[in-house]
Amino acid sequence: MQAFTILTAIAAPLPMANVDTDQIIPARFLKTIKRSGLGKSLFAGLRYDDEGRERPEFVLNQEPYRGAEILIAHENFGCGSSREHAPWALLDFGIRSVIAPSFADIFHGNSFKNGILPVVLPRAVCDTLMQDAKLGANARITVDLERQVVVRPSGEEIPFSVDPFRRHTLLNGLDEIGQTLQHMAEIATYETARQSAKPWMPSISV
């Protein structure tokens, strides 16, 4: 998993609450078990019309937001089903951080597992950041996980907090497999001891 430390990037404003996982990646795209290739279908119902043409009014179809790496939304982002394809699609598009007043629990956890940093900030702060984002490419926002601050284009720093364990895993690029591999020495010692131990055999009288 790619580590997350400091990200300075274009932010796309998405002033919507209760964005569910079916909006993020519709169910018809869930046939794949690959994490790549889903970015083109991110927000498919909002990005494209029934003929597959881009809707010019949707933010990710506009410049400079086609290259956004930060998404700013309203409450309860990622609600609905537990599909892990939702963070896969965001990441494949290029989104590394989502800022919102609140997140659905399962989506929140899946984001950390896939290298996306969900940042919880009050609604009023999110609205201010959206106004910053509307200024375009010259108003980049910084998300600093090391110091746990979001930095506005003006230089103002807005603190946020992340669970210490999740912060550690994201800073070090450790998914669940990576966390296990950190204990390879202990695992090898255990396996060696287990294989060398003689199995217990009951005595048999004839």
Short mmCIF file of C-alpha atoms in Angstrom, two decimals:
data_model
loop_
_atom_site.label_atom_id
_atom_site.label_comp_id
_atom_site.label_asym_id
_atom_site.label_seq_id
_atom_site.Cartn_x
_atom_site.Cartn_y
_atom_site.Cartn_z
CA MET A 1 0.00 0.00 0.00
CA GLN A 2 1.28 3.46 -0.87
CA ALA A 3 2.19 5.46 2.22
CA PHE A 4 0.49 8.77 2.94
CA THR A 5 2.54 11.54 4.55
CA ILE A 6 1.93 14.99 3.05
CA LEU A 7 -0.29 15.71 0.05
CA THR A 8 -0.52 19.10 -1.65
CA ALA A 9 -3.03 18.92 -4.48
CA ILE A 10 -6.07 20.23 -6.29
CA ALA A 11 -9.25 19.64 -4.29
CA ALA A 12 -12.61 19.00 -5.92
CA PRO A 13 -15.68 20.42 -4.12
CA LEU A 14 -18.63 18.01 -3.94
CA PRO A 15 -21.31 19.78 -1.85
CA MET A 16 -23.44 16.68 -1.32
CA ALA A 17 -24.44 14.84 1.86
CA ASN A 18 -25.14 11.10 2.15
CA VAL A 19 -23.06 10.18 -0.88
CA ASP A 20 -23.51 6.42 -0.88
CA THR A 21 -21.24 3.71 -2.23
CA ASP A 22 -23.59 3.02 -5.13
CA GLN A 23 -23.10 6.61 -6.26
CA ILE A 24 -19.35 6.29 -5.79
CA ILE A 25 -19.21 3.08 -7.85
CA PRO A 26 -22.51 1.66 -9.17
CA ALA A 27 -23.23 -2.03 -8.61
CA ARG A 28 -22.93 -2.94 -12.30
CA PHE A 29 -19.17 -2.33 -12.08
CA LEU A 30 -18.59 -4.72 -9.17
CA LYS A 31 -17.89 -7.80 -11.26
CA THR A 32 -14.14 -7.23 -11.10
CA ILE A 33 -11.95 -8.22 -8.16
CA LYS A 34 -9.11 -6.03 -9.43
CA ARG A 35 -8.35 -2.71 -7.77
CA SER A 36 -7.37 -1.07 -11.04
CA GLY A 37 -9.58 0.20 -13.84
CA LEU A 38 -12.45 1.42 -11.67
CA GLY A 39 -11.49 5.09 -11.79
CA LYS A 40 -13.24 5.64 -15.13
CA SER A 41 -16.50 4.49 -13.52
CA LEU A 42 -16.18 6.60 -10.37
CA PHE A 43 -19.46 8.52 -9.83
CA ALA A 44 -20.64 7.08 -13.16
CA GLY A 45 -24.26 8.12 -12.64
CA LEU A 46 -23.21 11.69 -11.93
CA ARG A 47 -20.38 11.93 -14.48
CA TYR A 48 -22.11 10.44 -17.52
CA ASP A 49 -25.54 10.61 -19.14
CA ASP A 50 -27.50 7.61 -20.41
CA GLU A 51 -25.49 7.62 -23.63
CA GLY A 52 -22.18 7.53 -21.77
CA ARG A 53 -21.35 11.15 -22.51
CA GLU A 54 -19.78 13.34 -19.85
CA ARG A 55 -22.05 15.71 -17.98
CA PRO A 56 -20.13 19.01 -18.18
CA GLU A 57 -21.72 20.31 -14.96
CA PHE A 58 -20.19 17.56 -12.80
CA VAL A 59 -17.06 18.75 -11.04
CA LEU A 60 -14.76 15.88 -12.00
CA ASN A 61 -15.50 16.55 -15.68
CA GLN A 62 -14.16 20.08 -15.35
CA GLU A 63 -10.64 21.46 -15.36
CA PRO A 64 -8.61 21.48 -13.18
CA TYR A 65 -10.62 18.96 -11.14
CA ARG A 66 -9.97 16.09 -13.56
CA GLY A 67 -6.62 15.91 -11.78
CA ALA A 68 -7.98 16.31 -8.24
CA GLU A 69 -6.37 14.22 -5.51
CA ILE A 70 -8.52 15.59 -2.68
CA LEU A 71 -12.32 15.47 -2.50
CA ILE A 72 -14.35 17.68 -0.15
CA ALA A 73 -17.91 16.61 0.63
CA HIS A 74 -20.67 16.91 3.22
CA GLU A 75 -21.93 14.57 5.94
CA ASN A 76 -22.12 10.77 5.94
CA PHE A 77 -19.84 10.21 2.97
CA GLY A 78 -19.61 6.55 1.91
CA CYS A 79 -22.88 5.34 3.40
CA GLY A 80 -24.82 2.41 1.94
CA SER A 81 -23.27 -0.95 1.17
CA SER A 82 -19.90 -2.11 2.48
CA ARG A 83 -18.34 -2.56 -0.98
CA GLU A 84 -14.58 -2.08 -0.89
CA HIS A 85 -14.77 -1.15 -4.57
CA ALA A 86 -15.72 2.38 -3.45
CA PRO A 87 -12.27 3.33 -2.13
CA TRP A 88 -10.70 1.32 -4.97
CA ALA A 89 -12.51 3.53 -7.50
CA LEU A 90 -11.54 6.74 -5.70
CA LEU A 91 -7.91 5.68 -5.50
CA ASP A 92 -7.80 4.55 -9.13
CA PHE A 93 -9.13 7.96 -10.19
CA GLY A 94 -6.36 9.58 -8.14
CA ILE A 95 -8.15 10.63 -4.94
CA ARG A 96 -5.85 10.15 -1.92
CA SER A 97 -7.88 12.04 0.69
CA VAL A 98 -11.56 12.80 1.33
CA ILE A 99 -12.51 15.63 3.69
CA ALA A 100 -16.03 15.60 5.16
CA PRO A 101 -17.89 16.26 8.43
CA SER A 102 -18.54 12.52 8.88
CA PHE A 103 -18.10 9.16 7.17
CA ALA A 104 -19.94 5.86 7.19
CA ASP A 105 -18.02 3.51 9.50
CA ILE A 106 -17.25 0.72 7.01
CA PHE A 107 -16.19 3.11 4.26
CA HIS A 108 -14.02 4.94 6.80
CA GLY A 109 -12.20 1.72 7.71
CA ASN A 110 -11.90 0.55 4.10
CA SER A 111 -10.32 3.87 3.15
CA PHE A 112 -7.44 3.42 5.59
CA LYS A 113 -6.94 -0.16 4.41
CA ASN A 114 -6.50 1.07 0.83
CA GLY A 115 -4.29 4.12 1.34
CA ILE A 116 -6.93 6.85 1.39
CA LEU A 117 -6.98 9.33 4.27
CA PRO A 118 -10.48 10.34 5.43
CA VAL A 119 -10.32 13.65 7.29
CA VAL A 120 -13.19 14.66 9.59
CA LEU A 121 -13.73 18.41 9.92
CA PRO A 122 -16.80 20.48 10.90
CA ARG A 123 -19.33 21.31 8.19
CA ALA A 124 -18.48 25.03 8.30
CA VAL A 125 -14.79 24.26 7.76
CA CYS A 126 -15.60 21.93 4.86
CA ASP A 127 -17.67 24.70 3.28
CA THR A 128 -14.73 27.11 3.63
CA LEU A 129 -12.40 24.57 2.02
CA MET A 130 -14.89 24.14 -0.82
CA GLN A 131 -14.75 27.86 -1.47
CA ASP A 132 -10.95 27.61 -1.55
CA ALA A 133 -11.20 24.67 -3.96
CA LYS A 134 -13.43 26.65 -6.33
CA LEU A 135 -10.48 28.97 -6.96
CA GLY A 136 -8.97 26.21 -9.08
CA ALA A 137 -5.41 25.08 -9.72
CA ASN A 138 -3.80 28.08 -8.01
CA ALA A 139 -5.50 27.29 -4.70
CA ARG A 140 -4.05 23.93 -3.74
CA ILE A 141 -4.81 22.43 -0.35
CA THR A 142 -2.32 20.48 1.77
CA VAL A 143 -3.25 17.50 3.91
CA ASP A 144 -0.41 16.76 6.31
CA LEU A 145 -0.89 13.47 8.15
CA GLU A 146 2.44 13.74 9.97
CA ARG A 147 1.35 16.96 11.72
CA GLN A 148 -2.38 16.25 11.40
CA VAL A 149 -3.28 19.57 9.82
CA VAL A 150 -5.04 20.73 6.66
CA VAL A 151 -3.40 23.83 5.23
CA ARG A 152 -5.54 26.28 3.30
CA PRO A 153 -4.12 28.21 0.31
CA SER A 154 -3.93 31.24 2.63
CA GLY A 155 -1.56 29.33 4.92
CA GLU A 156 -4.10 28.85 7.71
CA GLU A 157 -3.66 25.48 9.40
CA ILE A 158 -6.70 23.49 10.49
CA PRO A 159 -6.01 20.61 12.91
CA PHE A 160 -7.64 17.20 12.63
CA SER A 161 -7.16 13.96 14.52
CA VAL A 162 -6.70 10.37 13.39
CA ASP A 163 -6.63 7.19 15.45
CA PRO A 164 -2.92 6.63 16.33
CA PHE A 165 -2.84 3.05 14.99
CA ARG A 166 -4.45 4.01 11.69
CA ARG A 167 -2.14 7.01 11.40
CA HIS A 168 0.87 4.70 11.89
CA THR A 169 -0.27 2.21 9.25
CA LEU A 170 -1.01 4.90 6.68
CA LEU A 171 2.23 6.80 7.30
CA ASN A 172 4.13 3.56 6.78
CA GLY A 173 2.04 2.16 3.93
CA LEU A 174 0.98 -0.89 5.92
CA ASP A 175 -2.14 -2.73 4.86
CA GLU A 176 -3.21 -5.87 6.75
CA ILE A 177 -0.66 -8.01 4.89
CA GLY A 178 2.06 -5.47 5.56
CA GLN A 179 1.21 -5.47 9.26
CA THR A 180 1.53 -9.27 9.33
CA LEU A 181 4.87 -9.17 7.52
CA GLN A 182 6.27 -6.97 10.29
CA HIS A 183 6.14 -10.06 12.51
CA MET A 184 7.87 -12.45 10.12
CA ALA A 185 10.72 -13.16 12.56
CA GLU A 186 8.29 -14.23 15.30
CA ILE A 187 6.24 -16.24 12.82
CA ALA A 188 9.35 -18.04 11.54
CA THR A 189 10.46 -18.84 15.10
CA TYR A 190 7.05 -20.26 15.94
CA GLU A 191 6.89 -22.35 12.77
CA THR A 192 10.38 -23.75 13.36
CA ALA A 193 9.49 -24.71 16.92
CA ARG A 194 6.19 -26.25 15.84
CA GLN A 195 7.76 -28.37 13.10
CA SER A 196 10.57 -29.63 15.31
CA ALA A 197 8.25 -30.64 18.15
CA LYS A 198 7.38 -34.34 18.21
CA PRO A 199 3.66 -34.98 17.97
CA TRP A 200 2.12 -36.55 21.07
CA MET A 201 1.40 -40.20 20.48
CA PRO A 202 -0.73 -42.26 22.84
CA SER A 203 0.76 -45.53 24.10
CA ILE A 204 -0.88 -48.61 22.71
CA SER A 205 -0.99 -51.88 24.66
CA VAL A 206 -1.05 -55.09 22.70
#
